[in-house]
Structures are given as structure tokens and as C-alpha cells.
Short mmCIF file of C-alpha atoms in Angstrom, two decimals:
data_model
loop_
_atom_site.label_atom_id
_atom_site.label_comp_id
_atom_site.label_asym_id
_atom_site.label_seq_id
_atom_site.Cartn_x
_atom_site.Cartn_y
_atom_site.Cartn_z
CA MET A 938 0.00 0.00 0.00
CA LYS A 939 2.81 2.43 0.89
CA LYS A 940 4.55 1.64 -2.39
CA HIS A 941 1.32 2.30 -4.29
CA LEU A 942 0.88 5.68 -2.60
CA ALA A 943 4.50 6.59 -3.29
CA ILE A 944 4.10 5.88 -7.01
CA LYS A 945 0.93 7.96 -7.19
CA THR A 946 2.60 10.83 -5.36
CA LEU A 947 5.65 10.80 -7.62
CA LEU A 948 3.42 11.10 -10.69
CA LEU A 949 1.97 14.35 -9.36
CA ILE A 950 4.72 16.86 -10.20
CA PHE A 951 3.97 20.55 -9.85
CA LEU A 952 6.44 22.69 -11.79
CA CYS A 953 6.66 26.46 -12.22
CA LEU A 954 7.68 27.10 -15.84
CA SER A 955 8.68 30.67 -16.61
CA THR A 956 8.90 30.49 -20.40
CA LEU A 957 6.26 29.65 -22.95
CA SER A 958 8.71 27.63 -25.05
CA MET A 959 9.32 25.20 -22.19
CA ALA A 960 5.59 24.72 -21.73
CA ASN A 961 5.00 24.03 -25.43
CA ALA A 962 7.88 21.56 -25.66
CA SER A 963 6.27 19.14 -23.23
CA SER A 964 2.69 19.70 -24.42
CA PHE A 965 3.11 17.97 -27.81
CA VAL A 966 2.48 14.30 -27.14
CA VAL A 967 1.34 11.08 -28.80
CA GLY A 968 -1.80 9.11 -28.08
CA ARG A 969 -5.49 8.88 -28.95
CA ILE A 970 -8.42 11.26 -28.99
CA TYR A 971 -11.67 9.50 -28.14
CA MET A 972 -14.65 11.32 -29.62
CA LYS A 973 -18.17 11.32 -28.17
CA ASN A 974 -19.50 9.91 -31.46
CA GLY A 975 -17.44 6.76 -30.90
CA SER A 976 -14.63 7.49 -33.35
CA VAL A 977 -10.95 7.47 -32.36
CA ILE A 978 -8.17 9.66 -33.76
CA GLU A 979 -4.85 7.91 -33.18
CA CYS A 980 -1.29 9.15 -33.66
CA THR A 981 1.14 7.40 -35.97
CA GLU A 982 4.87 7.84 -35.41
CA LYS A 983 4.76 11.09 -37.38
CA ASP A 984 1.77 12.64 -35.62
CA ARG A 985 1.40 14.66 -32.42
CA ILE A 986 -1.38 15.97 -30.18
CA LYS A 987 -1.17 19.44 -28.67
CA LEU A 988 -2.67 19.06 -25.21
CA PRO A 989 -5.50 21.57 -24.70
CA LYS A 990 -5.93 23.95 -21.79
CA ARG A 991 -8.84 25.84 -20.22
CA SER A 992 -11.78 25.12 -22.57
CA GLY A 993 -9.71 25.24 -25.76
CA ASP A 994 -9.54 22.95 -28.76
CA ALA A 995 -7.41 19.84 -28.94
CA VAL A 996 -5.05 20.14 -31.92
CA PHE A 997 -4.03 17.04 -33.89
CA LEU A 998 -0.92 17.49 -36.04
CA ARG A 999 -0.55 15.06 -38.92
CA ASN A 1000 3.06 14.78 -40.10
CA ALA A 1001 4.13 17.07 -37.26
CA TYR A 1002 7.18 19.31 -37.77
CA ARG A 1003 7.24 18.55 -41.51
CA LYS A 1004 6.53 20.67 -44.59
CA ASN A 1005 3.31 18.76 -45.22
CA GLU A 1006 2.07 19.18 -41.63
CA VAL A 1007 -1.72 19.41 -41.34
CA LYS A 1008 -3.52 20.73 -38.26
CA GLU A 1009 -6.94 19.45 -37.25
CA ARG A 1010 -8.88 21.07 -34.40
CA PHE A 1011 -11.47 19.37 -32.23
CA LYS A 1012 -13.81 21.22 -29.87
CA ALA A 1013 -13.87 20.18 -26.22
CA ASP A 1014 -17.58 19.36 -26.39
CA GLN A 1015 -16.87 16.84 -29.19
CA ILE A 1016 -14.33 14.91 -27.12
CA ASP A 1017 -14.85 12.24 -24.50
CA SER A 1018 -11.20 11.96 -23.44
CA ILE A 1019 -7.58 12.12 -24.55
CA ILE A 1020 -5.14 9.33 -23.67
CA ALA A 1021 -1.59 10.61 -24.04
CA ARG A 1022 2.06 9.82 -23.33
CA HIS A 1023 5.51 11.20 -24.09
CA PRO A 1024 7.08 9.47 -27.13
CA ALA A 1025 10.07 8.44 -25.00
CA THR A 1026 8.03 6.74 -22.26
CA PRO A 1027 5.14 4.68 -23.68
CA GLU A 1028 4.65 2.93 -20.33
CA HIS A 1029 3.44 6.14 -18.63
CA VAL A 1030 -0.03 7.00 -19.92
CA HIS A 1031 -2.16 9.95 -18.81
CA LYS A 1032 -5.83 10.77 -19.29
CA PHE A 1033 -7.37 14.20 -19.90
CA VAL A 1034 -11.08 15.01 -19.97
CA PRO A 1035 -13.12 18.16 -20.62
CA SER A 1036 -15.32 19.60 -17.87
CA GLU A 1037 -18.16 21.81 -19.05
CA SER A 1038 -17.86 24.18 -16.08
CA LEU A 1039 -14.08 24.10 -15.47
CA GLY A 1040 -12.22 23.24 -18.66
CA TRP A 1041 -9.67 20.53 -19.39
CA LEU A 1042 -8.59 18.32 -16.48
CA TRP A 1043 -5.81 15.81 -15.98
CA ILE A 1044 -7.16 12.69 -14.26
CA TYR A 1045 -5.15 12.02 -11.11
CA PHE A 1046 -6.97 8.72 -10.57
CA GLU A 1047 -10.41 7.19 -10.95
CA THR A 1048 -12.35 4.29 -9.49
CA PRO A 1049 -15.79 2.91 -10.37
CA CYS A 1050 -17.20 5.28 -7.71
CA ILE A 1051 -15.28 8.54 -8.09
CA CYS A 1052 -12.91 10.43 -10.35
CA VAL A 1053 -10.28 12.90 -9.12
CA GLY A 1054 -8.91 15.47 -11.54
CA VAL A 1055 -6.57 18.46 -11.56
CA TYR A 1056 -7.33 21.70 -13.36
CA SER A 1057 -4.60 24.10 -14.47
CA ALA A 1058 -5.35 27.33 -16.30
CA LYS A 1059 -1.89 27.20 -17.94
CA GLY A 1060 -2.36 23.67 -19.19
CA TYR A 1061 -0.38 20.45 -18.99
CA GLY A 1062 2.64 18.67 -20.37
CA ILE A 1063 4.29 15.28 -20.11
CA GLY A 1064 7.99 15.11 -19.28
CA THR A 1065 10.54 12.83 -20.88
CA ASN A 1066 10.42 10.68 -17.74
CA GLY A 1067 6.68 10.17 -18.23
CA GLY A 1068 5.66 12.39 -15.30
CA ILE A 1069 2.79 14.82 -15.61
CA LEU A 1070 3.62 18.52 -15.68
CA ILE A 1071 1.00 20.83 -14.21
CA LEU A 1072 2.00 24.10 -15.84
CA ARG A 1073 1.62 27.30 -13.84
CA ARG A 1074 3.09 30.75 -13.46
CA GLN A 1075 4.07 32.13 -10.10
CA ARG A 1076 4.79 35.83 -9.67
CA LEU A 1077 4.90 38.22 -6.75
CA LEU A 1078 1.25 39.26 -7.08
CA PHE A 1079 -0.14 36.53 -9.32
CA HIS A 1080 -0.50 32.75 -9.22
CA SER A 1081 -2.14 30.95 -12.12
CA LYS A 1082 -5.18 28.95 -11.11
CA THR A 1083 -4.95 25.25 -10.26
CA ALA A 1084 -7.58 23.16 -8.52
CA TYR A 1085 -8.42 19.63 -7.41
CA CYS A 1086 -11.78 18.50 -8.79
CA LEU A 1087 -14.07 15.59 -7.93
CA LYS A 1088 -16.84 13.79 -9.79
CA LYS A 1089 -18.90 10.88 -8.49
CA ALA A 1090 -20.07 8.12 -10.80
CA GLY A 1091 -23.33 9.23 -12.38
CA ASP A 1092 -22.75 12.96 -11.88
CA ASP A 1093 -22.73 15.26 -14.90
CA ASP A 1094 -19.68 17.36 -14.08
CA PHE A 1095 -16.74 17.92 -11.76
CA VAL A 1096 -16.75 20.04 -8.60
CA ALA A 1097 -13.67 22.03 -7.53
CA VAL A 1098 -12.71 21.43 -3.87
CA GLY A 1099 -9.57 23.55 -3.49
CA LYS A 1100 -6.31 24.62 -5.08
CA ALA A 1101 -3.88 21.93 -6.20
CA SER A 1102 -0.96 23.09 -4.09
CA GLY A 1103 -0.12 23.82 -0.48
CA LYS A 1104 -0.89 21.92 2.67
CA ALA A 1105 -4.33 20.52 3.38
CA ASN A 1106 -6.25 22.76 5.78
CA ASN A 1107 -9.61 22.44 7.50
CA THR A 1108 -11.45 24.23 4.70
CA PHE A 1109 -10.09 21.80 2.11
CA ARG A 1110 -10.83 18.74 4.23
CA GLU A 1111 -14.35 19.97 4.99
CA LYS A 1112 -15.13 20.49 1.29
CA VAL A 1113 -13.92 17.00 0.39
CA ALA A 1114 -15.72 15.41 3.36
CA GLU A 1115 -18.98 17.17 2.46
CA TYR A 1116 -18.75 15.91 -1.11
CA VAL A 1117 -18.36 12.29 0.05
CA SER A 1118 -20.79 12.54 2.95
CA ASP A 1119 -22.73 9.57 1.52
CA ASP A 1120 -19.84 7.46 2.84
CA PRO A 1121 -19.75 8.56 6.52
CA LYS A 1122 -16.64 6.55 7.37
CA MET A 1123 -14.70 8.09 4.50
CA ALA A 1124 -15.93 11.60 5.34
CA ASP A 1125 -14.80 11.14 8.94
CA ALA A 1126 -11.40 9.82 7.83
CA ILE A 1127 -10.93 12.86 5.56
CA LEU A 1128 -11.80 15.28 8.36
CA ASN A 1129 -9.27 13.64 10.67
CA SER A 1130 -6.46 13.30 8.12
CA LYS A 1131 -3.19 15.19 8.61
CA THR A 1132 -1.59 14.53 5.23
CA ARG A 1133 -0.93 16.69 2.16
CA ARG A 1134 -3.74 17.43 -0.28
CA ASP A 1135 -2.65 14.82 -2.81
CA LYS A 1136 -2.46 12.09 -0.17
CA THR A 1137 -5.75 13.19 1.38
CA LEU A 1138 -7.45 12.71 -1.98
CA LEU A 1139 -5.82 9.32 -2.50
CA MET A 1140 -7.88 8.16 0.45
CA LEU A 1141 -10.87 8.40 -1.89
CA GLU A 1142 -9.70 5.25 -3.66
CA ASN A 1143 -11.61 3.49 -0.86
CA TYR A 1144 -14.73 5.66 -1.20
CA LYS A 1145 -17.89 3.51 -1.23
CA PRO A 1146 -21.14 5.52 -1.26
CA GLY A 1147 -23.95 4.13 0.85
CA GLU A 1148 -21.67 2.20 3.22
#
């Protein structure tokens, strides 16, 4: 169990990237775009996907970086999910989904009962080691928005429960506990937890509504 938690925690890498070029470099990935109509757009070795941010389009580049490159754009409301990886690390796969109220989310983990996502206004990238990059800017008077988001099985959309950085505080724990109040034991465990936000949310892997 400890090893499992450690692996999950290592995947959640929050980086402050100061230049746009660095952000773009890790945002061009390979994978599949699953459409709501059932079709699948899949990368060949020559293709790339530009990971979307906010509520923007997903961009599929056929013959990427070549003279005959062709760009295809897909609206967020057309897409069910994007499954993506860095070309150098095919074993590390990440999922991204659109939220109608929030925008594009990276899926931290999901179970049959609940899905936990991360929203970043600056978008996402995948590093050469396969780790997820939550892109954000941090200045003296400005921090780009990031948030943890939850969605129960059967719900229509995600709900933001707090920023995706910093230590867990009572406000954060209370929001999470209220959202999973249909599992009283889990809600109580969340309220009494003393861990970081990412580890607090990992407790939801054992969330069982109605128990």
C-alpha cells in the first residue's frame, strides 16, 4: 500500500515554468483522442497531439514538424477523453477530460465510484520521464489557477474542492468530506487526516457511497 501511494505521489509533479517555449515543448504528445460519437483519432509515429488547456480545442498534427504538416482542431464538447504519453516513455499514460464548467482536467486517478482530476489554467505537459507537468506561473502578485476536482459516478460534471498546491487545511478537508458525505466513514477519515492534499485525496480510492 505504501509503495502504491509513493508511485501515485511521484506522478503528481507541480512545476513552475517561466517560459512559454518550455511549456510548449512538453505539451506535444502522442496518443489517442476519443470522440463522443465513438470514433478514435490515433497518432502514428509522425503525428502529435497538442494538449489543450482551459476550454480550448485539442489540436491534432498530422506529419508534425514537416513541410506537409496538417492541423486538425477538435472542440472540447466533441471529445470524451484524450489518452496521451511522451514518445520516450510509452509505459506512462495519462488521461485528460473536458469539464463543461471548469475546462480541461488531468485525471489524477479514478475508481468505479469517483474520479479525481486536476485543473490548471496554464495547461499540462508530459515530461521525458513520463511524469505529468502541471503548468503554472508564479509571480509576486499573481498565481495561475490550479484546482483539485471531484466527480462521483453518475454525476454530470466535476466540482472544484480547493487549489492543487499547499498543505491541506480544515477548509479543504471539509469540502472534500462534504462531497463524500454519503460514505460517513470516509468523510470522517478525511476530516481527521493530517496529510498533504494529494495524499488526502488518495484516500478516496476506498470511497464507497452508501456504506
